[in-house]
Tab-separated table of C-alpha atoms in Angstrom:
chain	number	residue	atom	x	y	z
A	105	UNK	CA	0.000	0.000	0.000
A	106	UNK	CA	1.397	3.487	-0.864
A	107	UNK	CA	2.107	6.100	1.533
A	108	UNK	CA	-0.551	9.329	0.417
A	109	UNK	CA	2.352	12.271	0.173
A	110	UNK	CA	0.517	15.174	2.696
A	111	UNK	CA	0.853	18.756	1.825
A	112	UNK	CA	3.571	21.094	3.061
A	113	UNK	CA	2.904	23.068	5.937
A	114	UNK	CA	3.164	26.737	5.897
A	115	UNK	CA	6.437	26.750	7.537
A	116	UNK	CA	7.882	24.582	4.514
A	117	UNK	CA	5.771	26.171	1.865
A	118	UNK	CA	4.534	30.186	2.409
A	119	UNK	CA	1.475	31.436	1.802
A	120	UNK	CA	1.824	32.821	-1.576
A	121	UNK	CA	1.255	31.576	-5.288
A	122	UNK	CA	3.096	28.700	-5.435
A	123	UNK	CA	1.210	27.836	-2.458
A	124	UNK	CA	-1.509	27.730	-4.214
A	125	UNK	CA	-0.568	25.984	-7.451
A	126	UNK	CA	0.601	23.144	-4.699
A	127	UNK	CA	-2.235	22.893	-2.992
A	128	UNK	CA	-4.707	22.757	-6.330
A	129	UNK	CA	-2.088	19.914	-7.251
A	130	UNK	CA	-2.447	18.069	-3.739
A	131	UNK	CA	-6.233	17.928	-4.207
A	132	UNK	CA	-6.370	17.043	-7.483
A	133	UNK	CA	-3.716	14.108	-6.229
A	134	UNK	CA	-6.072	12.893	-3.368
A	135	UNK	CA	-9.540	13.202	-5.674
A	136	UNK	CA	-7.429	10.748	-7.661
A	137	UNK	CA	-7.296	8.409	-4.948
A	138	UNK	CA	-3.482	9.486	-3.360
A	139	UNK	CA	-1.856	7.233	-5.683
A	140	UNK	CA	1.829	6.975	-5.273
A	141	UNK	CA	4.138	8.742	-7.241
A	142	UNK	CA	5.594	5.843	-9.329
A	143	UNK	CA	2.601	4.944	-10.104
A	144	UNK	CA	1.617	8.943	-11.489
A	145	UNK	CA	5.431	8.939	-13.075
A	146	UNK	CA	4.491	5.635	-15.182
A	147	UNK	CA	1.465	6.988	-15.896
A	148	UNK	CA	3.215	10.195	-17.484
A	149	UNK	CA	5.480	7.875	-19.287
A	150	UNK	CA	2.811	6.389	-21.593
A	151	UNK	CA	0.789	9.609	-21.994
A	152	UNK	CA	1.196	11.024	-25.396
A	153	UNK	CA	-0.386	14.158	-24.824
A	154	UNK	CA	2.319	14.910	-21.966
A	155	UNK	CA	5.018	17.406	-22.367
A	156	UNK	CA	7.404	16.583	-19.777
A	157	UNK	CA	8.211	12.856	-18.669
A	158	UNK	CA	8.823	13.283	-14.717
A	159	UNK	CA	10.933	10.396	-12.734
A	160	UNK	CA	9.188	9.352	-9.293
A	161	UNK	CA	11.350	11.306	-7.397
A	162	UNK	CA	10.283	14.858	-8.957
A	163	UNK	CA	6.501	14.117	-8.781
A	164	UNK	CA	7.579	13.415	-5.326
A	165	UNK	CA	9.440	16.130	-4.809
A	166	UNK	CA	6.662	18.756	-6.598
A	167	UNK	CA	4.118	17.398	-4.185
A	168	UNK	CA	6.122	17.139	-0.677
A	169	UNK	CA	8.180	20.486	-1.045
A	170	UNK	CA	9.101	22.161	-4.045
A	171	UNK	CA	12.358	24.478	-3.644
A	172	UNK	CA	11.514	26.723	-6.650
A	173	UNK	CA	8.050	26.984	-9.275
A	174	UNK	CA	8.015	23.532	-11.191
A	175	UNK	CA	8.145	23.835	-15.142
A	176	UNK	CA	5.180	24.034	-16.797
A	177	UNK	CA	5.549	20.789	-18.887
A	178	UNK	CA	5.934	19.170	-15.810
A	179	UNK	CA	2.840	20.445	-13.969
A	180	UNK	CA	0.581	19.550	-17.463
A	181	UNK	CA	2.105	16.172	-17.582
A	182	UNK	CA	0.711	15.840	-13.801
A	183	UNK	CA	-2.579	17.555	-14.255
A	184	UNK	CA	-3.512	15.489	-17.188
A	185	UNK	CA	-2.637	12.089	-15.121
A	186	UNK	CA	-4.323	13.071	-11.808
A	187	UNK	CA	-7.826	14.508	-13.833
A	188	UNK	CA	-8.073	11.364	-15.536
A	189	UNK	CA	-7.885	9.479	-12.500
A	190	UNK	CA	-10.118	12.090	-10.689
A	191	UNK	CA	-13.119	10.779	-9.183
A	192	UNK	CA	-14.704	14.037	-10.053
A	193	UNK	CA	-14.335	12.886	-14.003
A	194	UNK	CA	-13.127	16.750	-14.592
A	195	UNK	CA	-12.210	17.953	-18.819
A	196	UNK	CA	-8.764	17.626	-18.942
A	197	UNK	CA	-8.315	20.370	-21.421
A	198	UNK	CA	-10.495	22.443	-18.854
A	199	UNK	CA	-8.206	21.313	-15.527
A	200	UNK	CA	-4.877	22.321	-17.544
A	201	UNK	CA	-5.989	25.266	-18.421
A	202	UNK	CA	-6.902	25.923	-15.097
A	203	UNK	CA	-3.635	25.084	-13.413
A	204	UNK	CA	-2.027	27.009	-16.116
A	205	UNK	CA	-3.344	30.197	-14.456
A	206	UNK	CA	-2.347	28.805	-11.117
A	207	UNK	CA	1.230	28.209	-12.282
A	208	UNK	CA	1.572	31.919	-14.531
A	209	UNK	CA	0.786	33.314	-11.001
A	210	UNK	CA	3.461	31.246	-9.164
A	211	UNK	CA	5.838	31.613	-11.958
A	212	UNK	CA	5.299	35.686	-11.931
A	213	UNK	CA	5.192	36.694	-8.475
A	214	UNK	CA	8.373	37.730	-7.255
A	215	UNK	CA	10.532	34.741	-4.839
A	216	UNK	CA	10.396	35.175	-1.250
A	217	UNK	CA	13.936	37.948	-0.539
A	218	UNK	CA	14.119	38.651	-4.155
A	219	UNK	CA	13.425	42.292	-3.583
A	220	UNK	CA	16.101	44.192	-3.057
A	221	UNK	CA	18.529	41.399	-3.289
A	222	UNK	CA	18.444	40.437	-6.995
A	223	UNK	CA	16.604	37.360	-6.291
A	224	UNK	CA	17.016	34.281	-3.822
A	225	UNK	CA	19.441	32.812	-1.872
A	226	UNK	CA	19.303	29.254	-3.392
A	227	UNK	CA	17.956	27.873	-6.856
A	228	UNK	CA	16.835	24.731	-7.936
A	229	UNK	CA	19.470	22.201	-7.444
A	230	UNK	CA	19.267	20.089	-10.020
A	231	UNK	CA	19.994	23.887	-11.904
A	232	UNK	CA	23.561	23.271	-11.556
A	233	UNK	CA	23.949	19.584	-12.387
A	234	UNK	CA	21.993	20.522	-15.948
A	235	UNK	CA	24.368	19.514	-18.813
A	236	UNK	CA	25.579	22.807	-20.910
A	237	UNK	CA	24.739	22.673	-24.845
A	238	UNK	CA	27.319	20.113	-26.809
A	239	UNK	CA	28.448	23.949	-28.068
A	240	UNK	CA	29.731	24.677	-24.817
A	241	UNK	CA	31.034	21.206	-23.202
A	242	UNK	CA	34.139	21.920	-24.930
A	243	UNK	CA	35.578	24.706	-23.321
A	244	UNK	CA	37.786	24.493	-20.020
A	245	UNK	CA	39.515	27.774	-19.928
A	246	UNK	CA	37.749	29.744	-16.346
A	247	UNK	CA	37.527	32.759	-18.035
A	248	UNK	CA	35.469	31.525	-21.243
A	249	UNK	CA	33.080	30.679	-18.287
A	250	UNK	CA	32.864	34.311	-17.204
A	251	UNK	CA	32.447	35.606	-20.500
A	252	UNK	CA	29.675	33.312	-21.417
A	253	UNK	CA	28.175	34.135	-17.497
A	254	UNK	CA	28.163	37.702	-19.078
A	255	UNK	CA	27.441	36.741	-22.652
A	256	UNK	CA	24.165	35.116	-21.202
A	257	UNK	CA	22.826	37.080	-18.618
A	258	UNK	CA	22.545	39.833	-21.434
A	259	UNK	CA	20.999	37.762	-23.640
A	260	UNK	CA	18.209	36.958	-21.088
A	261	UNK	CA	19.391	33.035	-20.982
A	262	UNK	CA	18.929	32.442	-17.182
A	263	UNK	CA	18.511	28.418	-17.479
A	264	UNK	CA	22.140	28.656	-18.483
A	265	UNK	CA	23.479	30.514	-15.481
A	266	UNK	CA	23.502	27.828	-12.905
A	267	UNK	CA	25.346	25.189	-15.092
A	268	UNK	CA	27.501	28.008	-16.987
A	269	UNK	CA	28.579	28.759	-12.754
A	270	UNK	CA	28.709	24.740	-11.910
A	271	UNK	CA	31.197	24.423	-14.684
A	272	UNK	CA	33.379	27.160	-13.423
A	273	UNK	CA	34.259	24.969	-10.779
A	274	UNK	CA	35.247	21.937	-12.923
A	275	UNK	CA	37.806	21.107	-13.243
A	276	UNK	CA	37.991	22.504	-9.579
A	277	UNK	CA	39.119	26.029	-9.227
A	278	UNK	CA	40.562	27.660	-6.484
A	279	UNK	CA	38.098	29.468	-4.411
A	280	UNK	CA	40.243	32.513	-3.909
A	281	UNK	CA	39.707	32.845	-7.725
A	282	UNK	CA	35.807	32.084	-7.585
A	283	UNK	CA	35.523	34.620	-4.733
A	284	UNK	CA	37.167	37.536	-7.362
A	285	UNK	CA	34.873	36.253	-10.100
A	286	UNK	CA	31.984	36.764	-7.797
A	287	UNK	CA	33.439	40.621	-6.828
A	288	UNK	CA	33.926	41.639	-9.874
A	289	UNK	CA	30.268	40.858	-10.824
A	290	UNK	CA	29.309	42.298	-7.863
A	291	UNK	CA	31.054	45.821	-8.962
A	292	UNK	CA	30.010	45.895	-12.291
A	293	UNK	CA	26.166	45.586	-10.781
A	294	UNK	CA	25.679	42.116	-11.428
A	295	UNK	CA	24.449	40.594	-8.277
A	296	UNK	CA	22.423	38.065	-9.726
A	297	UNK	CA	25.673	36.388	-11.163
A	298	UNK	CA	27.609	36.875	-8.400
A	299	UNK	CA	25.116	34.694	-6.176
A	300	UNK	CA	24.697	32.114	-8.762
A	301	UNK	CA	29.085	31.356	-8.808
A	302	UNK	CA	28.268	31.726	-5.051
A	303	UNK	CA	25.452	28.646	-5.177
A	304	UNK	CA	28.133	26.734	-7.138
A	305	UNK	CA	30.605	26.542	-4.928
A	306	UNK	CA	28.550	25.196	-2.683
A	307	UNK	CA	27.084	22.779	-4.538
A	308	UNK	CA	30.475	21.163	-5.706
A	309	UNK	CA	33.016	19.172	-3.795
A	310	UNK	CA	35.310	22.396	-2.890
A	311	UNK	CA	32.626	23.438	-0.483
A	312	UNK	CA	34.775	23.147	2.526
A	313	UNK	CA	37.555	25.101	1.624
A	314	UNK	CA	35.707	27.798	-0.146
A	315	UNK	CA	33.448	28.554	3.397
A	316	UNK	CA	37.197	28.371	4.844
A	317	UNK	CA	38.276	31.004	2.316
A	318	UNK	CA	35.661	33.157	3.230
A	319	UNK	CA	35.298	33.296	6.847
A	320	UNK	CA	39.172	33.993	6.634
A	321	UNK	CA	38.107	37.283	4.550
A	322	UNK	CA	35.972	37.761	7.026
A	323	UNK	CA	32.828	37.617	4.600
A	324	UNK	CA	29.327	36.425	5.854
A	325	UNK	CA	28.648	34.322	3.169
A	326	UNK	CA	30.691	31.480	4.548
A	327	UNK	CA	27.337	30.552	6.715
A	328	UNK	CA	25.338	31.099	3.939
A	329	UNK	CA	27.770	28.130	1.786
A	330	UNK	CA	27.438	25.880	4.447
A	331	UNK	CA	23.822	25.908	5.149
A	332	UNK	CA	23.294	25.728	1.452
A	333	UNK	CA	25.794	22.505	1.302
A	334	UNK	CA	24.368	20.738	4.283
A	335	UNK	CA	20.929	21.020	2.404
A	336	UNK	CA	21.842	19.717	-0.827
A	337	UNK	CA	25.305	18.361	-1.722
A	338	UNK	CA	25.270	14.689	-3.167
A	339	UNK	CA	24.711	12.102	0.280
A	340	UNK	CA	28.235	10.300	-0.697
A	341	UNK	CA	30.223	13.395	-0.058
A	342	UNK	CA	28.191	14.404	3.104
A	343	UNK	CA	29.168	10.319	4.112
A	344	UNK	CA	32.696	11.133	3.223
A	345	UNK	CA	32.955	14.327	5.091
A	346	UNK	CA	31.557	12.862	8.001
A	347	UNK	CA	33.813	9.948	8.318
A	348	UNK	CA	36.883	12.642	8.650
A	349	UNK	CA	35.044	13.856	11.900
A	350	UNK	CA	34.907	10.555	13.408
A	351	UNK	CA	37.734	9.391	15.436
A	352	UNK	CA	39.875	6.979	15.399
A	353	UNK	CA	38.930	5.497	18.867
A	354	UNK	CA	36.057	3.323	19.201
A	355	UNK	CA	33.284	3.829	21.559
A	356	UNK	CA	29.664	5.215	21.215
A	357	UNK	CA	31.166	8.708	21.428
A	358	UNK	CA	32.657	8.790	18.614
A	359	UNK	CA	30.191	9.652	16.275
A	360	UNK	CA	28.663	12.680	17.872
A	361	UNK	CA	30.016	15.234	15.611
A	362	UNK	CA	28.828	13.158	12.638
A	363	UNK	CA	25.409	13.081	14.113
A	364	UNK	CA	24.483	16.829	13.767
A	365	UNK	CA	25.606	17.000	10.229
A	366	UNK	CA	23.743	14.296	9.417
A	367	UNK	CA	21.003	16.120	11.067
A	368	UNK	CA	21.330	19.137	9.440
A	369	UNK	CA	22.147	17.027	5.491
A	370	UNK	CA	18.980	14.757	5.270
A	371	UNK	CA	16.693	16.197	7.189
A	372	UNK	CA	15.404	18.019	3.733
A	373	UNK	CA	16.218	14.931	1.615
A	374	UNK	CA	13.681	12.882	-0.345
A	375	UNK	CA	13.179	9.321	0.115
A	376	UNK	CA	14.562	8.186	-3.073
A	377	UNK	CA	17.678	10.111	-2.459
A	378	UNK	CA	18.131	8.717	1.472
A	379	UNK	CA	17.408	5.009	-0.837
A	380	UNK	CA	19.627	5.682	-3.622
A	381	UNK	CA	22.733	6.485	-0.694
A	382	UNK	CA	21.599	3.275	0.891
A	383	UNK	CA	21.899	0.921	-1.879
A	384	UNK	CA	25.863	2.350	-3.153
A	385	UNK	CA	28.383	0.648	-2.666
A	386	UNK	CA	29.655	2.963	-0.179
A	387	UNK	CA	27.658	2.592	2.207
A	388	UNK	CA	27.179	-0.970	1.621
A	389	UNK	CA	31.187	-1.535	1.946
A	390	UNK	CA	30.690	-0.081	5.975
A	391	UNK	CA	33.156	-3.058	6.849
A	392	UNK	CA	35.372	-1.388	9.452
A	393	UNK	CA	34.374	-0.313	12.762
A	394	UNK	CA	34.496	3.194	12.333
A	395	UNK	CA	31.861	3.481	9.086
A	396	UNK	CA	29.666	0.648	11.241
A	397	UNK	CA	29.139	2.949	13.686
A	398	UNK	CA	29.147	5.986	11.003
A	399	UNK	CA	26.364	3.938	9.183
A	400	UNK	CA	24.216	3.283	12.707
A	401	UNK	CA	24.653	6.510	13.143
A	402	UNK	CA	23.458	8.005	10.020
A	403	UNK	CA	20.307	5.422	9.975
A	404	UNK	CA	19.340	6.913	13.561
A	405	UNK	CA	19.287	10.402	12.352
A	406	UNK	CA	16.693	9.100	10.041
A	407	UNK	CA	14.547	7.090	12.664
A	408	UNK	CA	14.636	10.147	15.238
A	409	UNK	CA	14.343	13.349	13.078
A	410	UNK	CA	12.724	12.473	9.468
A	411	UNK	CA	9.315	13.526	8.944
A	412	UNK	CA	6.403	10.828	9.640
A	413	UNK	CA	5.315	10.580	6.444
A	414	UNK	CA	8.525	10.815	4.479
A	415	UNK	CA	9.397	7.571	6.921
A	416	UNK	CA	6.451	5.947	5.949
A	417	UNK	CA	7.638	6.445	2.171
A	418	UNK	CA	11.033	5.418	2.831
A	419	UNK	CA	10.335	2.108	4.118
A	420	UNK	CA	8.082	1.299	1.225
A	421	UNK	CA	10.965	2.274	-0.581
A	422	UNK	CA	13.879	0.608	1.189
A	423	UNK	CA	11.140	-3.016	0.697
A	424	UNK	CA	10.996	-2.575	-2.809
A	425	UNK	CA	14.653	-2.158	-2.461
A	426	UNK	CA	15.370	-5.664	-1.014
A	427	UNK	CA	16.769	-3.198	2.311
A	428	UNK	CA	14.693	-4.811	5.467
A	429	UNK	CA	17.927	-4.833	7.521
A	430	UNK	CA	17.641	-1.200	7.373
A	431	UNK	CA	14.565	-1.057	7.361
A	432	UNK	CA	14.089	-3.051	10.963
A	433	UNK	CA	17.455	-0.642	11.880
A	434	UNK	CA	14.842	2.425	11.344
A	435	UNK	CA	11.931	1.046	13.417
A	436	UNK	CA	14.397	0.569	15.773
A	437	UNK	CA	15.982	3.270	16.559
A	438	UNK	CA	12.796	4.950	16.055
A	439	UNK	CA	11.248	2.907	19.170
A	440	UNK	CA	14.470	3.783	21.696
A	441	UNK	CA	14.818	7.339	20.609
A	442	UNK	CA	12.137	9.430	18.474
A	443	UNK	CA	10.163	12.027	20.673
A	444	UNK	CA	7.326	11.990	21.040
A	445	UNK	CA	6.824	8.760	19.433
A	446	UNK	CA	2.646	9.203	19.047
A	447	UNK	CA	2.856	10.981	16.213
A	448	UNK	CA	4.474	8.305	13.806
A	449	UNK	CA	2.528	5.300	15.568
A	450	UNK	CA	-0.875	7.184	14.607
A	451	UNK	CA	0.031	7.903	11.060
A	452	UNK	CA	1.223	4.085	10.611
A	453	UNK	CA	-2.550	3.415	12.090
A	454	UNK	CA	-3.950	5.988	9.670
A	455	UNK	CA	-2.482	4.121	6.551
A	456	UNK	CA	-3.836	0.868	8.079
A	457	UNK	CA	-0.391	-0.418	8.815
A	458	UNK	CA	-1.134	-1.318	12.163
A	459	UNK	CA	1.250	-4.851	12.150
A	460	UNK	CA	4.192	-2.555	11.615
A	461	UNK	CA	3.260	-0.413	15.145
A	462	UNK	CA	3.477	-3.667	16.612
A	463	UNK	CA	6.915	-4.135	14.967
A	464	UNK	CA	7.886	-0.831	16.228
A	465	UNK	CA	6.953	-1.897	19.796
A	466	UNK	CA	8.077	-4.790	20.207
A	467	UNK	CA	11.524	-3.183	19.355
A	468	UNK	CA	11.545	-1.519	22.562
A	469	UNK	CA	11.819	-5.205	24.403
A	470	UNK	CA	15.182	-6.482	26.087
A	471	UNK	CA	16.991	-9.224	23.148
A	472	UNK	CA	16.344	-12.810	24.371
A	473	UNK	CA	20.624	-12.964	25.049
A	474	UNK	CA	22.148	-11.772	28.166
A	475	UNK	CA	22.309	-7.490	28.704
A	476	UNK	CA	24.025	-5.499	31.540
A	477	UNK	CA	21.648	-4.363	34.058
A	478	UNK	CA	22.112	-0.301	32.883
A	479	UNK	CA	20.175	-1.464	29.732
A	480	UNK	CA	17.322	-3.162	31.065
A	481	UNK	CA	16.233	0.195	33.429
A	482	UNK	CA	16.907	2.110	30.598
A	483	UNK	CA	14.459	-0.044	28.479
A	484	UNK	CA	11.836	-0.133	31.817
A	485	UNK	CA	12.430	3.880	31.535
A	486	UNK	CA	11.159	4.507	27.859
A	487	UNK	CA	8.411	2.173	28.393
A	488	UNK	CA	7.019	3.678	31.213
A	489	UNK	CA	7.357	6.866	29.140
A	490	UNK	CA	5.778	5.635	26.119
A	491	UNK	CA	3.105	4.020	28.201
A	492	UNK	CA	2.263	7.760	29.839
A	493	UNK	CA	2.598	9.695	26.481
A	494	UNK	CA	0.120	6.955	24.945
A	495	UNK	CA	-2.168	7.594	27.474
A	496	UNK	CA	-2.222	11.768	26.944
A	497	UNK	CA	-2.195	10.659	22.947
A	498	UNK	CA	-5.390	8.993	22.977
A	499	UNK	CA	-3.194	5.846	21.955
A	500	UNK	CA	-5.388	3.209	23.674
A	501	UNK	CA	-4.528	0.678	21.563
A	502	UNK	CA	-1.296	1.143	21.095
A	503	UNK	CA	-0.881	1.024	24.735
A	504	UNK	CA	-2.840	-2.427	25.216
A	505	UNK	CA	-0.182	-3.582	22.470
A	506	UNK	CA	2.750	-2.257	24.348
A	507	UNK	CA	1.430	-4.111	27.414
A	508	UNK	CA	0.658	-7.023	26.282
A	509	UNK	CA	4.120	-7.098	24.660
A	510	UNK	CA	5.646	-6.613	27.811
A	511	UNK	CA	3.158	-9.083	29.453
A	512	UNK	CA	4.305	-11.757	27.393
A	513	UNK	CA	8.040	-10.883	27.872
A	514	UNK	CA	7.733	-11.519	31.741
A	515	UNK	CA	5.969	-14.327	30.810
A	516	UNK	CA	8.324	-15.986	28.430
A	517	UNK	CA	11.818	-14.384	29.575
A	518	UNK	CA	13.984	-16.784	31.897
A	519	UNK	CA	14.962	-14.118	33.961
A	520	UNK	CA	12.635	-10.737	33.661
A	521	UNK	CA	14.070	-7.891	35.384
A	522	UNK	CA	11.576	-6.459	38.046
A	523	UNK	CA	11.400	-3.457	35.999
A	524	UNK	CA	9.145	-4.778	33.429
A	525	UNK	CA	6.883	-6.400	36.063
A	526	UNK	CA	6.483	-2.824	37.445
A	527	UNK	CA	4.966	-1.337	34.492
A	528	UNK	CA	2.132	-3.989	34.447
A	529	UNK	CA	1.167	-3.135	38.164
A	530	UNK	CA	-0.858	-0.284	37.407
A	531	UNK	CA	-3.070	-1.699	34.970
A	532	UNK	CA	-3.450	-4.686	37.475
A	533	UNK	CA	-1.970	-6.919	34.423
């Protein structure tokens, strides 16, 4: 069963026009029954009256929380799809032209900072990983770049800016040089350039050392780069980077100043991207010690701090993926740390996976080997929590599930630690 995608709240998607073109899309997407978004991306495929062909992951992406106005083609290719699934049995010439008005709006009004500033911070991403015209794949010289930056902003051609700038890093630059590039736009009143080399840099590999560069120069940009870089640079380098901040000793320390970045780095990422990381090779290859406990780590992150829909999604995803290790990992780590946990357990209940709350639960219980005594009072302690913040939830289910689970482990267990039998003594159990 497919996960329905819920719209963005306000805080992830403002009030505005594009608002509005999302949320015309959303219920379009539910009077067509919420169907999942390979399903609408396969559907797009064998559509011949559809102008764009989308992948899962951008049908996704438009729905869940789209960074900048989607292309037209893109939205038609949708509409059409979703109205001819549409239990309202709407004209499909009539609905397009309808969200055509919707997305001239969105695509018009000004972006949220653009005034005064010469437009936002960040772009579309995929922007700068958009391959330049066979014309221009040629050229390597940094300064053919700039020209053509120049050459095109003239001319009006803004879909070339972002991979005109991307290619000014490659092959990689020095930042030093980048950061004069990005002046001298800046003094001859191009702003908009200026930002766009800016976005580049920390998009590409060099991010690192070009913050470094420019917190040495004292600039407040460096923030700005890193922010931007934590957001949405490729998962492999954020794994790489993170595996320099882990030290060499072992111990359960030794990943806390992985954990924020890894906080900060997927927090905004899609499901198919967290899946695609996953399933490399590099990840896969966690052989030593240190990436073990890099990998645990990174999975956690996920459990505690992704969204509950989004880990809904990425379960289905890591299944179809043949990834239940990590995918009994998640529920996991989900069970000893997310807070509050209600939230997650009632939309699993709203989808009608109820068998996988009972998963989640029974997660929480002691292993059937031998564990130090810390372990089983901190076990006792998360239960009794749970149990309380099921009670305030309205969870009355989920806490005769939780009970009986622990029920049967007193029951069953060879040695039970009084702990457990505590819990049941309230509800006389």
């Amino acid at each position: 069963m497919s996960t329905r995608i819920n719209m963005p709240s306000e805080e992830q998607l403002a009030p505005g026009p594009l608002r509005e073109l999302i949320s015309g899309l959303h219920r379009l997407y539910l009077d067509a029954g919420a169907p999942s978004s390979r399903q609408v991306s396969a559907a797009i495929d064998a559509d011949s009256g559809a102008c764009g062909s989308l992948s899962h992951e951008t049908v996704s992406s438009i729905l869940r929380r789209p960074v900048q106005v989607p292309r037209w083609e893109n939205v038609q290719s949708m509409v059409r799809t979703l109205a001819a699934w549409s239990h309202r049995r709407p004209d499909i010439d009539a609905e397009v032209s309808r969200f055509h008005q919707l997305w001239q709006a969105a695509e018009l009004a000004p972006a949220a900072g653009e005034e005064g500033s010469g437009g936002p911070w960040v772009t579309d991403p995929a922007d700068y990983s958009r391959p330049l015209p066979k014309a221009m794949e040629a050229l390597t010289e940094p300064h053919s770049f700039v020209a053509l930056l120049e050459q095109m902003d003239k001319e009006g051609q803004d879909r070339l800016l972002a991979p005109l700038a991307a290619a000014l890093w490659k092959p990689p630059q020095s930042a030093k040089y980048c950061i004069e590039v990005m002046d001298e736009f800046n003094s001859s009143g191009r702003p908009k350039l200026a930002r766009t080399v800016l976005v580049a840099g920390a998009l590409c590999e060099q991010f690192q050392e070009f913050a470094t560069e420019l917190t040495a120069l004292g600039r407040s940009e460096s923030d700005q780069v890193l922010a931007t870089a934590h957001r949405y640079m490729p998962l492999l380098h954020v794994w790489e980077y993170a595996a320099t901040l882990v030290p060499v000793r072992s111990g359960s320390e030794d990943t806390v100043p992985a954990r924020p970045l890894f906080e900060d780095m997927t927090r905004h990422r899609g499901p198919s991207e967290i899946v695609s990381f996953l399933t490399s090779n590099e990840f896969q290859s966690a052989a030593d010690a240190r990436r073990e406990e890099l990998a645990s780590t990174f999975l956690t992150v996920i459990a505690v701090s992704y969204g509950e829909d989004q880990l809904l999604e990425l379960t289905d995803e890591l299944r179809d993926a043949g990834l239940t290790e990590e995918v009994s990992r998640l529920w996991r780590s989900a069970a000893e740390e997310r807070i509050p946990l209600s939230p997650l357990l009632r939309v699993l209940r709203d989808n009608e996976r109820t068998w996988e709350i009972t998963a989640v639960l029974r997660r929480l219980l002691p292993p059937r080997i031998s564990y130090s005594r810390g372990t089983a009072g901190t076990r006792a302690t998360r239960m009794s929590a749970l149990l309380k913040e099921f009670s305030r939830a309205g969870l009355y289910e989920e806490t005769e599930i939780l009970l009986q689970l622990i029920a049967d482990y007193c029951q069953t267990a060879e040695y039970p630690d009084a702990e457990f039998r505590n819990l049941l003594t309230p509800y006389k159990l």
